[in-house]
PDB file of C-alpha atoms in Angstrom:
ATOM      1  CA  MET A   1      19.583 -23.630  17.229  1.00 47.00           C
ATOM      2  CA  ALA A   2      17.266 -24.560  14.334  1.00 44.00           C
ATOM      3  CA  GLN A   3      18.411 -23.552  10.949  1.00 55.00           C
ATOM      4  CA  VAL A   4      16.399 -20.419   9.682  1.00 62.00           C
ATOM      5  CA  ASP A   5      17.424 -19.848   6.023  1.00 60.00           C
ATOM      6  CA  PRO A   6      17.130 -16.436   4.629  1.00 62.00           C
ATOM      7  CA  PRO A   7      14.288 -15.726   2.299  1.00 55.00           C
ATOM      8  CA  GLU A   8      14.249 -15.732  -1.565  1.00 57.00           C
ATOM      9  CA  VAL A   9      13.870 -11.815  -2.528  1.00 58.00           C
ATOM     10  CA  GLU A  10      12.539 -11.124  -5.895  1.00 54.00           C
ATOM     11  CA  GLN A  11      14.641  -8.560  -8.140  1.00 50.00           C
ATOM     12  CA  GLY A  12      12.900  -5.270  -8.070  1.00 51.00           C
ATOM     13  CA  THR A  13      11.483  -5.498  -4.435  1.00 60.00           C
ATOM     14  CA  GLY A  14      11.260  -1.984  -3.029  1.00 69.00           C
ATOM     15  CA  PRO A  15      13.153  -0.809   0.102  1.00 76.00           C
ATOM     16  CA  THR A  16      10.118  -0.858   2.290  1.00 76.00           C
ATOM     17  CA  ALA A  17       9.207  -4.437   1.389  1.00 75.00           C
ATOM     18  CA  ARG A  18      12.922  -5.399   2.052  1.00 81.00           C
ATOM     19  CA  ARG A  19      13.085  -3.732   5.469  1.00 83.00           C
ATOM     20  CA  MET A  20       9.967  -5.748   6.447  1.00 81.00           C
ATOM     21  CA  ILE A  21      11.584  -9.010   5.037  1.00 82.00           C
ATOM     22  CA  LEU A  22      14.716  -8.370   7.090  1.00 87.00           C
ATOM     23  CA  GLY A  23      12.648  -7.575  10.216  1.00 86.00           C
ATOM     24  CA  THR A  24      10.930 -10.982   9.964  1.00 84.00           C
ATOM     25  CA  GLN A  25      14.086 -12.744   9.313  1.00 88.00           C
ATOM     26  CA  LEU A  26      15.767 -11.165  12.577  1.00 91.00           C
ATOM     27  CA  ARG A  27      12.622 -12.120  14.480  1.00 89.00           C
ATOM     28  CA  ARG A  28      12.848 -15.629  13.478  1.00 88.00           C
ATOM     29  CA  LEU A  29      16.554 -15.888  14.177  1.00 92.00           C
ATOM     30  CA  ARG A  30      16.016 -14.241  17.741  1.00 93.00           C
ATOM     31  CA  GLU A  31      13.030 -16.845  18.560  1.00 92.00           C
ATOM     32  CA  SER A  32      14.829 -19.673  17.347  1.00 92.00           C
ATOM     33  CA  ALA A  33      17.793 -18.843  19.509  1.00 93.00           C
ATOM     34  CA  GLY A  34      15.539 -18.425  22.462  1.00 94.00           C
ATOM     35  CA  ILE A  35      16.649 -14.691  23.138  1.00 95.00           C
ATOM     36  CA  THR A  36      14.066 -12.130  24.238  1.00 94.00           C
ATOM     37  CA  ARG A  37      13.565  -8.790  22.629  1.00 94.00           C
ATOM     38  CA  ALA A  38      14.851  -7.180  26.039  1.00 95.00           C
ATOM     39  CA  ALA A  39      17.980  -9.168  25.753  1.00 95.00           C
ATOM     40  CA  ALA A  40      18.510  -8.257  22.076  1.00 95.00           C
ATOM     41  CA  ALA A  41      18.003  -4.562  22.903  1.00 92.00           C
ATOM     42  CA  TRP A  42      20.475  -4.790  25.548  1.00 95.00           C
ATOM     43  CA  GLU A  43      23.017  -6.261  23.191  1.00 92.00           C
ATOM     44  CA  ILE A  44      22.788  -3.171  20.663  1.00 93.00           C
ATOM     45  CA  ARG A  45      22.171  -0.726  23.178  1.00 92.00           C
ATOM     46  CA  ALA A  46      18.720   0.141  22.300  1.00 91.00           C
ATOM     47  CA  SER A  47      15.262  -0.091  23.709  1.00 92.00           C
ATOM     48  CA  GLU A  48      12.945  -3.110  23.556  1.00 92.00           C
ATOM     49  CA  SER A  49      10.377  -1.112  21.412  1.00 91.00           C
ATOM     50  CA  LYS A  50      13.237  -0.467  18.972  1.00 91.00           C
ATOM     51  CA  ILE A  51      13.702  -4.158  18.542  1.00 92.00           C
ATOM     52  CA  SER A  52      10.022  -4.491  17.875  1.00 89.00           C
ATOM     53  CA  ARG A  53       9.975  -1.609  15.261  1.00 85.00           C
ATOM     54  CA  MET A  54      13.025  -3.088  13.531  1.00 89.00           C
ATOM     55  CA  GLU A  55      11.360  -6.746  13.358  1.00 87.00           C
ATOM     56  CA  LEU A  56       8.014  -5.042  12.071  1.00 80.00           C
ATOM     57  CA  GLY A  57      10.054  -3.315   9.443  1.00 79.00           C
ATOM     58  CA  ARG A  58       8.857  -0.136  10.752  1.00 75.00           C
ATOM     59  CA  VAL A  59      12.347   1.600  11.011  1.00 80.00           C
ATOM     60  CA  GLY A  60      15.441   1.111   9.095  1.00 81.00           C
ATOM     61  CA  CYS A  61      18.497  -1.097  10.597  1.00 89.00           C
ATOM     62  CA  LYS A  62      22.142   0.070  10.893  1.00 92.00           C
ATOM     63  CA  GLU A  63      24.667  -2.422   9.580  1.00 92.00           C
ATOM     64  CA  ARG A  64      26.589  -2.706  12.782  1.00 94.00           C
ATOM     65  CA  ASP A  65      23.263  -3.510  14.859  1.00 94.00           C
ATOM     66  CA  VAL A  66      22.185  -6.340  12.417  1.00 94.00           C
ATOM     67  CA  VAL A  67      25.725  -7.590  12.568  1.00 94.00           C
ATOM     68  CA  ASP A  68      25.857  -7.597  16.123  1.00 94.00           C
ATOM     69  CA  LEU A  69      22.319  -9.403  16.402  1.00 95.00           C
ATOM     70  CA  LEU A  70      23.329 -12.070  13.957  1.00 94.00           C
ATOM     71  CA  THR A  71      26.424 -12.872  16.201  1.00 94.00           C
ATOM     72  CA  MET A  72      24.220 -12.838  19.390  1.00 95.00           C
ATOM     73  CA  TYR A  73      21.758 -15.222  17.641  1.00 95.00           C
ATOM     74  CA  GLY A  74      24.538 -17.724  16.774  1.00 93.00           C
ATOM     75  CA  VAL A  75      24.509 -16.942  12.968  1.00 93.00           C
ATOM     76  CA  HIS A  76      28.035 -17.260  11.836  1.00 92.00           C
ATOM     77  CA  ASP A  77      27.479 -18.550   8.516  1.00 91.00           C
ATOM     78  CA  PRO A  78      29.164 -15.999   5.887  1.00 90.00           C
ATOM     79  CA  THR A  79      26.322 -16.427   3.260  1.00 89.00           C
ATOM     80  CA  GLU A  80      23.625 -15.712   5.867  1.00 90.00           C
ATOM     81  CA  ARG A  81      25.504 -12.746   7.290  1.00 92.00           C
ATOM     82  CA  GLU A  82      26.140 -11.252   3.688  1.00 90.00           C
ATOM     83  CA  TRP A  83      22.568 -11.765   2.742  1.00 90.00           C
ATOM     84  CA  ALA A  84      21.641  -9.759   5.993  1.00 90.00           C
ATOM     85  CA  VAL A  85      24.150  -6.976   5.385  1.00 90.00           C
ATOM     86  CA  GLU A  86      23.147  -6.560   1.778  1.00 89.00           C
ATOM     87  CA  MET A  87      19.357  -6.470   2.746  1.00 88.00           C
ATOM     88  CA  VAL A  88      20.392  -3.524   5.152  1.00 90.00           C
ATOM     89  CA  LYS A  89      22.114  -1.669   2.543  1.00 88.00           C
ATOM     90  CA  GLN A  90      19.208  -2.076   0.077  1.00 83.00           C
ATOM     91  CA  ALA A  91      16.205  -1.481   2.486  1.00 80.00           C
ATOM     92  CA  ASN A  92      18.002   1.856   3.501  1.00 81.00           C
ATOM     93  CA  ARG A  93      18.145   3.107  -0.178  1.00 78.00           C
ATOM     94  CA  PRO A  94      15.822   5.903  -0.535  1.00 68.00           C
ATOM     95  CA  GLY A  95      12.560   5.120  -2.687  1.00 64.00           C
ATOM     96  CA  TRP A  96      11.877   7.657  -5.450  1.00 60.00           C
ATOM     97  CA  TRP A  97       9.040   9.398  -3.112  1.00 57.00           C
ATOM     98  CA  ARG A  98      11.791  10.412  -0.839  1.00 60.00           C
ATOM     99  CA  SER A  99      12.556  13.687  -2.834  1.00 56.00           C
ATOM    100  CA  PHE A 100       9.108  14.735  -1.874  1.00 59.00           C
ATOM    101  CA  ASN A 101       9.648  14.275   1.787  1.00 61.00           C
ATOM    102  CA  ASP A 102       8.898  17.936   2.595  1.00 62.00           C
ATOM    103  CA  THR A 103       5.350  17.392   1.211  1.00 67.00           C
ATOM    104  CA  LEU A 104       4.706  13.523   1.832  1.00 66.00           C
ATOM    105  CA  PRO A 105       3.259  12.715   5.358  1.00 66.00           C
ATOM    106  CA  GLY A 106       5.405  10.568   6.868  1.00 64.00           C
ATOM    107  CA  TRP A 107       2.624   8.022   7.551  1.00 65.00           C
ATOM    108  CA  PHE A 108       1.927   7.494   3.995  1.00 73.00           C
ATOM    109  CA  ASP A 109       5.613   6.890   3.200  1.00 69.00           C
ATOM    110  CA  ASN A 110       5.315   3.349   3.937  1.00 73.00           C
ATOM    111  CA  TYR A 111       2.322   3.037   2.100  1.00 82.00           C
ATOM    112  CA  ILE A 112       3.880   3.920  -1.254  1.00 82.00           C
ATOM    113  CA  GLY A 113       6.488   1.426  -0.711  1.00 78.00           C
ATOM    114  CA  LEU A 114       3.964  -1.524   0.346  1.00 83.00           C
ATOM    115  CA  GLU A 115       1.887  -0.708  -2.802  1.00 88.00           C
ATOM    116  CA  GLU A 116       4.941  -0.957  -5.108  1.00 82.00           C
ATOM    117  CA  ALA A 117       5.470  -4.205  -3.764  1.00 81.00           C
ATOM    118  CA  ALA A 118       1.880  -5.734  -3.527  1.00 89.00           C
ATOM    119  CA  THR A 119       0.992  -8.347  -6.383  1.00 91.00           C
ATOM    120  CA  ARG A 120      -2.956  -7.718  -5.404  1.00 96.00           C
ATOM    121  CA  ILE A 121      -4.546  -4.560  -4.354  1.00 97.00           C
ATOM    122  CA  ARG A 122      -8.224  -4.513  -3.337  1.00 97.00           C
ATOM    123  CA  THR A 123      -9.557  -1.002  -2.717  1.00 97.00           C
ATOM    124  CA  TYR A 124     -12.963   0.271  -1.649  1.00 96.00           C
ATOM    125  CA  GLU A 125     -13.739   4.036  -2.049  1.00 95.00           C
ATOM    126  CA  LEU A 126     -17.034   6.008  -1.205  1.00 93.00           C
ATOM    127  CA  MET A 127     -15.987   9.519  -1.992  1.00 93.00           C
ATOM    128  CA  PHE A 128     -13.610   9.633  -4.960  1.00 96.00           C
ATOM    129  CA  VAL A 129     -12.076   7.519  -7.670  1.00 97.00           C
ATOM    130  CA  PRO A 130      -8.909   5.803  -6.201  1.00 96.00           C
ATOM    131  CA  GLY A 131      -5.516   7.305  -6.404  1.00 95.00           C
ATOM    132  CA  LEU A 132      -4.063   4.881  -8.647  1.00 96.00           C
ATOM    133  CA  LEU A 133      -6.987   5.328 -11.286  1.00 98.00           C
ATOM    134  CA  GLN A 134      -7.158   9.410 -11.292  1.00 98.00           C
ATOM    135  CA  THR A 135      -6.618  11.812 -13.862  1.00 97.00           C
ATOM    136  CA  GLU A 136      -4.130  14.638 -13.352  1.00 96.00           C
ATOM    137  CA  ALA A 137      -7.072  17.141 -13.348  1.00 95.00           C
ATOM    138  CA  TYR A 138      -9.022  15.091 -10.958  1.00 97.00           C
ATOM    139  CA  ALA A 139      -6.160  14.341  -8.627  1.00 95.00           C
ATOM    140  CA  ARG A 140      -5.392  18.268  -8.500  1.00 94.00           C
ATOM    141  CA  ALA A 141      -9.163  19.044  -7.658  1.00 94.00           C
ATOM    142  CA  VAL A 142      -9.114  16.177  -4.964  1.00 93.00           C
ATOM    143  CA  ILE A 143      -5.762  17.322  -3.350  1.00 90.00           C
ATOM    144  CA  SER A 144      -6.428  21.183  -3.632  1.00 89.00           C
ATOM    145  CA  ARG A 145      -9.897  20.676  -1.899  1.00 82.00           C
ATOM    146  CA  GLY A 146     -11.893  22.009  -4.958  1.00 73.00           C
ATOM    147  CA  ASN A 147      -9.336  24.867  -5.649  1.00 72.00           C
ATOM    148  CA  PRO A 148      -7.254  23.680  -8.573  1.00 67.00           C
ATOM    149  CA  ASP A 149      -6.264  27.159  -9.387  1.00 69.00           C
ATOM    150  CA  SER A 150      -4.310  27.099  -6.133  1.00 70.00           C
ATOM    151  CA  ASN A 151      -0.465  28.344  -6.255  1.00 74.00           C
ATOM    152  CA  ASP A 152       0.229  26.164  -3.327  1.00 76.00           C
ATOM    153  CA  PRO A 153       3.455  24.271  -4.404  1.00 75.00           C
ATOM    154  CA  GLY A 154       2.786  21.514  -2.095  1.00 81.00           C
ATOM    155  CA  VAL A 155      -0.428  20.737  -4.102  1.00 88.00           C
ATOM    156  CA  GLU A 156       1.592  20.278  -7.235  1.00 88.00           C
ATOM    157  CA  ASP A 157       4.033  17.944  -5.627  1.00 86.00           C
ATOM    158  CA  ARG A 158       1.416  15.792  -4.188  1.00 88.00           C
ATOM    159  CA  VAL A 159      -0.402  15.744  -7.655  1.00 92.00           C
ATOM    160  CA  ALA A 160       3.300  14.454  -9.239  1.00 89.00           C
ATOM    161  CA  ILE A 161       3.525  11.836  -6.393  1.00 88.00           C
ATOM    162  CA  ARG A 162      -0.102  10.510  -7.514  1.00 92.00           C
ATOM    163  CA  MET A 163       0.897  10.510 -11.207  1.00 93.00           C
ATOM    164  CA  ARG A 164       4.198   8.783 -10.439  1.00 91.00           C
ATOM    165  CA  ARG A 165       2.531   6.009  -8.254  1.00 91.00           C
ATOM    166  CA  GLN A 166       0.482   5.155 -11.280  1.00 94.00           C
ATOM    167  CA  LYS A 167       3.347   3.878 -13.251  1.00 92.00           C
ATOM    168  CA  LEU A 168       3.258   0.480 -11.396  1.00 90.00           C
ATOM    169  CA  LEU A 169      -0.100  -0.392 -13.051  1.00 94.00           C
ATOM    170  CA  THR A 170       1.822  -0.584 -16.554  1.00 91.00           C
ATOM    171  CA  GLY A 171       5.101  -1.864 -15.207  1.00 86.00           C
ATOM    172  CA  VAL A 172       6.543  -5.157 -16.110  1.00 85.00           C
ATOM    173  CA  LYS A 173       4.751  -6.881 -13.235  1.00 86.00           C
ATOM    174  CA  PRO A 174       1.718  -4.735 -12.454  1.00 92.00           C
ATOM    175  CA  PRO A 175      -0.202  -5.646  -9.438  1.00 93.00           C
ATOM    176  CA  ARG A 176      -3.804  -6.977 -10.030  1.00 96.00           C
ATOM    177  CA  LEU A 177      -6.177  -4.166  -8.889  1.00 97.00           C
ATOM    178  CA  TRP A 178      -9.730  -4.707  -7.863  1.00 98.00           C
ATOM    179  CA  ALA A 179     -11.742  -1.508  -7.071  1.00 98.00           C
ATOM    180  CA  VAL A 180     -14.958  -1.237  -5.701  1.00 97.00           C
ATOM    181  CA  LEU A 181     -16.793   2.108  -5.788  1.00 96.00           C
ATOM    182  CA  ASP A 182     -20.043   3.912  -4.198  1.00 95.00           C
ATOM    183  CA  GLU A 183     -22.115   4.959  -7.154  1.00 96.00           C
ATOM    184  CA  ALA A 184     -21.696   8.464  -5.744  1.00 95.00           C
ATOM    185  CA  VAL A 185     -18.415   8.722  -6.852  1.00 96.00           C
ATOM    186  CA  LEU A 186     -19.567   8.779 -10.628  1.00 97.00           C
ATOM    187  CA  HIS A 187     -22.041  11.773  -9.681  1.00 96.00           C
ATOM    188  CA  ARG A 188     -19.652  13.860  -7.359  1.00 95.00           C
ATOM    189  CA  PRO A 189     -18.443  16.604  -9.644  1.00 95.00           C
ATOM    190  CA  VAL A 190     -15.030  16.834  -8.444  1.00 94.00           C
ATOM    191  CA  GLY A 191     -13.279  19.835 -10.352  1.00 93.00           C
ATOM    192  CA  GLY A 192     -16.312  20.348 -12.237  1.00 95.00           C
ATOM    193  CA  MET A 193     -18.430  18.292 -14.680  1.00 96.00           C
ATOM    194  CA  ALA A 194     -15.830  18.545 -17.429  1.00 96.00           C
ATOM    195  CA  VAL A 195     -13.108  17.139 -15.138  1.00 96.00           C
ATOM    196  CA  LEU A 196     -15.590  14.555 -13.877  1.00 97.00           C
ATOM    197  CA  LYS A 197     -16.560  13.367 -17.316  1.00 98.00           C
ATOM    198  CA  GLU A 198     -12.689  13.223 -18.326  1.00 98.00           C
ATOM    199  CA  GLN A 199     -12.144  10.964 -15.347  1.00 98.00           C
ATOM    200  CA  LEU A 200     -15.035   8.521 -16.226  1.00 98.00           C
ATOM    201  CA  GLU A 201     -13.701   8.023 -19.788  1.00 98.00           C
ATOM    202  CA  TYR A 202     -10.441   7.602 -18.323  1.00 97.00           C
ATOM    203  CA  LEU A 203     -11.690   4.831 -15.986  1.00 97.00           C
ATOM    204  CA  LEU A 204     -13.307   3.096 -19.072  1.00 96.00           C
ATOM    205  CA  GLU A 205     -10.065   3.131 -20.882  1.00 96.00           C
ATOM    206  CA  LEU A 206      -8.445   1.573 -17.912  1.00 96.00           C
ATOM    207  CA  LEU A 207     -10.748  -1.371 -17.921  1.00 96.00           C
ATOM    208  CA  LYS A 208      -9.417  -2.417 -20.884  1.00 96.00           C
ATOM    209  CA  MET A 209      -6.377  -3.509 -19.037  1.00 96.00           C
ATOM    210  CA  PRO A 210      -6.762  -7.287 -17.967  1.00 96.00           C
ATOM    211  CA  THR A 211      -5.150  -6.816 -14.483  1.00 97.00           C
ATOM    212  CA  ILE A 212      -7.892  -4.050 -13.479  1.00 97.00           C
ATOM    213  CA  SER A 213     -11.431  -4.754 -12.395  1.00 97.00           C
ATOM    214  CA  LEU A 214     -14.125  -2.234 -11.598  1.00 98.00           C
ATOM    215  CA  GLN A 215     -17.302  -2.805  -9.651  1.00 98.00           C
ATOM    216  CA  ILE A 216     -20.006  -0.109  -8.402  1.00 97.00           C
ATOM    217  CA  VAL A 217     -22.262  -0.271  -5.432  1.00 95.00           C
ATOM    218  CA  PRO A 218     -25.671   1.181  -6.639  1.00 94.00           C
ATOM    219  CA  PHE A 219     -27.396   3.713  -4.202  1.00 90.00           C
ATOM    220  CA  ASP A 220     -29.661   1.389  -3.152  1.00 87.00           C
ATOM    221  CA  MET A 221     -27.050  -0.931  -1.579  1.00 79.00           C
ATOM    222  CA  SER A 222     -24.507   1.834  -0.365  1.00 67.00           C
ATOM    223  CA  GLY A 223     -23.390   1.863   3.168  1.00 60.00           C
ATOM    224  CA  TYR A 224     -24.429  -1.541   4.354  1.00 62.00           C
ATOM    225  CA  ALA A 225     -21.260  -3.469   4.274  1.00 61.00           C
ATOM    226  CA  VAL A 226     -18.724  -0.956   5.498  1.00 73.00           C
ATOM    227  CA  GLU A 227     -18.811   2.851   6.276  1.00 77.00           C
ATOM    228  CA  SER A 228     -15.109   3.909   5.368  1.00 88.00           C
ATOM    229  CA  ALA A 229     -12.725   3.537   2.632  1.00 93.00           C
ATOM    230  CA  PHE A 230     -10.024   1.038   2.871  1.00 95.00           C
ATOM    231  CA  SER A 231      -7.480  -0.938   0.901  1.00 95.00           C
ATOM    232  CA  LEU A 232      -6.190  -4.483   1.296  1.00 96.00           C
ATOM    233  CA  LEU A 233      -2.556  -5.276  -0.148  1.00 93.00           C
ATOM    234  CA  GLN A 234      -1.211  -8.817  -0.758  1.00 92.00           C
ATOM    235  CA  PHE A 235       2.285  -9.833  -1.603  1.00 85.00           C
ATOM    236  CA  ALA A 236       4.238 -12.459  -3.381  1.00 78.00           C
ATOM    237  CA  GLU A 237       6.800 -12.744  -0.473  1.00 71.00           C
ATOM    238  CA  PRO A 238       5.514 -15.088   2.184  1.00 70.00           C
ATOM    239  CA  GLU A 239       7.584 -12.913   4.539  1.00 66.00           C
ATOM    240  CA  LEU A 240       5.293  -9.914   4.061  1.00 72.00           C
ATOM    241  CA  PRO A 241       1.925 -10.077   5.997  1.00 76.00           C
ATOM    242  CA  ASN A 242      -1.113  -9.068   4.180  1.00 87.00           C
ATOM    243  CA  ILE A 243      -2.151  -5.503   5.145  1.00 89.00           C
ATOM    244  CA  ALA A 244      -5.315  -3.691   5.484  1.00 92.00           C
ATOM    245  CA  TYR A 245      -4.987   0.066   5.150  1.00 90.00           C
ATOM    246  CA  LEU A 246      -6.929   2.759   6.452  1.00 90.00           C
ATOM    247  CA  GLU A 247      -6.352   6.567   6.206  1.00 85.00           C
ATOM    248  CA  HIS A 248      -7.721   9.087   8.661  1.00 80.00           C
ATOM    249  CA  LEU A 249      -7.504  12.905   8.692  1.00 75.00           C
ATOM    250  CA  ASN A 250      -4.053  13.053  10.193  1.00 75.00           C
ATOM    251  CA  GLY A 251      -2.559   9.714   9.873  1.00 79.00           C
ATOM    252  CA  ALA A 252      -3.252   6.196   8.853  1.00 82.00           C
ATOM    253  CA  SER A 253      -3.592   2.482  10.162  1.00 86.00           C
ATOM    254  CA  TYR A 254      -1.922  -0.495   8.988  1.00 84.00           C
ATOM    255  CA  LEU A 255      -3.636  -3.623  10.093  1.00 88.00           C
ATOM    256  CA  GLU A 256      -1.898  -7.084  10.124  1.00 83.00           C
ATOM    257  CA  LYS A 257      -3.491  -9.089  12.699  1.00 87.00           C
ATOM    258  CA  PRO A 258      -5.495 -12.247  11.270  1.00 89.00           C
ATOM    259  CA  ASP A 259      -8.843 -11.108  12.982  1.00 94.00           C
ATOM    260  CA  GLU A 260      -8.568  -7.729  11.643  1.00 92.00           C
ATOM    261  CA  LEU A 261      -7.588  -8.763   8.011  1.00 92.00           C
ATOM    262  CA  GLU A 262     -10.447 -11.383   8.244  1.00 94.00           C
ATOM    263  CA  LEU A 263     -12.829  -8.412   9.126  1.00 93.00           C
ATOM    264  CA  TYR A 264     -11.951  -6.283   6.087  1.00 94.00           C
ATOM    265  CA  GLY A 265     -11.732  -9.306   3.700  1.00 94.00           C
ATOM    266  CA  ARG A 266     -15.064 -10.319   4.507  1.00 93.00           C
ATOM    267  CA  ALA A 267     -16.177  -6.774   4.022  1.00 93.00           C
ATOM    268  CA  PHE A 268     -14.660  -6.564   0.881  1.00 95.00           C
ATOM    269  CA  ASP A 269     -16.252  -9.981  -0.308  1.00 94.00           C
ATOM    270  CA  ARG A 270     -19.499  -8.581   0.750  1.00 93.00           C
ATOM    271  CA  LEU A 271     -19.097  -5.437  -1.236  1.00 94.00           C
ATOM    272  CA  THR A 272     -18.401  -7.266  -4.360  1.00 95.00           C
ATOM    273  CA  VAL A 273     -21.665  -9.241  -3.656  1.00 93.00           C
ATOM    274  CA  ASP A 274     -23.817  -6.120  -3.458  1.00 93.00           C
ATOM    275  CA  ALA A 275     -21.970  -4.068  -6.194  1.00 95.00           C
ATOM    276  CA  GLU A 276     -22.988  -4.554  -9.812  1.00 96.00           C
ATOM    277  CA  THR A 277     -20.967  -7.102 -11.690  1.00 96.00           C
ATOM    278  CA  PRO A 278     -17.929  -5.817 -13.722  1.00 96.00           C
ATOM    279  CA  ASP A 279     -19.875  -5.879 -17.001  1.00 97.00           C
ATOM    280  CA  ARG A 280     -22.870  -4.121 -15.554  1.00 97.00           C
ATOM    281  CA  SER A 281     -20.465  -1.566 -13.762  1.00 97.00           C
ATOM    282  CA  ARG A 282     -18.783  -0.840 -17.039  1.00 97.00           C
ATOM    283  CA  GLN A 283     -22.594  -0.264 -18.538  1.00 97.00           C
ATOM    284  CA  MET A 284     -23.198   2.108 -15.718  1.00 96.00           C
ATOM    285  CA  LEU A 285     -19.965   4.137 -16.483  1.00 97.00           C
ATOM    286  CA  ILE A 286     -21.162   4.435 -20.152  1.00 97.00           C
ATOM    287  CA  LYS A 287     -24.456   5.663 -19.368  1.00 97.00           C
ATOM    288  CA  ARG A 288     -23.194   8.216 -16.727  1.00 97.00           C
ATOM    289  CA  ILE A 289     -20.756   9.664 -19.381  1.00 97.00           C
ATOM    290  CA  ALA A 290     -23.521   9.923 -21.813  1.00 97.00           C
ATOM    291  CA  ASP A 291     -25.599  11.945 -19.256  1.00 96.00           C
ATOM    292  CA  ILE A 292     -23.119  14.555 -18.481  1.00 91.00           C
TER     293      ILE A 292
END
């Protein structure tokens, strides 16, 4: 069997990313040993689909299952086995967002973990300012569907989650965030004109950060490149695939196939061409604030 060394994992890498890295390593070891998913599933008394989900990092792993699989794959080196067991423990640690499990949709759980692990985030929005760049008042208006005075505790929990997510922008190693917005976002009075103005002023302040870039697609170019919002996430760890994330009314899609990533990568490139330059976009923000 060919040697498959465990990958280096950066300190601070979150549980979601660790789960995916471990899954990728398990897949490599299985393939190197020439073992099918069905045979691996039989070894740990599981279904073939569970092995697939484990290798994709979609579910957590039990330490016993990983140890049994390593033995089956012919991995007896103590260092490799200790690495895998430690990865299981760290991957199964709950992220900070788990305390909001009653409020947070299950399909969004993975995204928060991936967002924290990303080194580069590209996002396109047609309707609202991206969540990572929202003020608390603007976020509350969006989440409450225009009823910011709602007493629904779920609204406040979701606002708290959104505000907590933003801490990654000012962390030790913040991701490079490149946002492209449709010009309509600057005119949609989410929460009222005062809330909108505060939001746009906040955007202007954020643009002073060297890790944040913003471009605005003017009205006359709107809707030609792509008709729905999406985000593209890239990671430092080579074991983690780039991901395109699309949100729906009742769920989300995580796209990893090369042809899918190429499609959305090209769409984002087209948007940056259609959009005003960062400097011109900043001037549009200033003018819009003055007009409110």
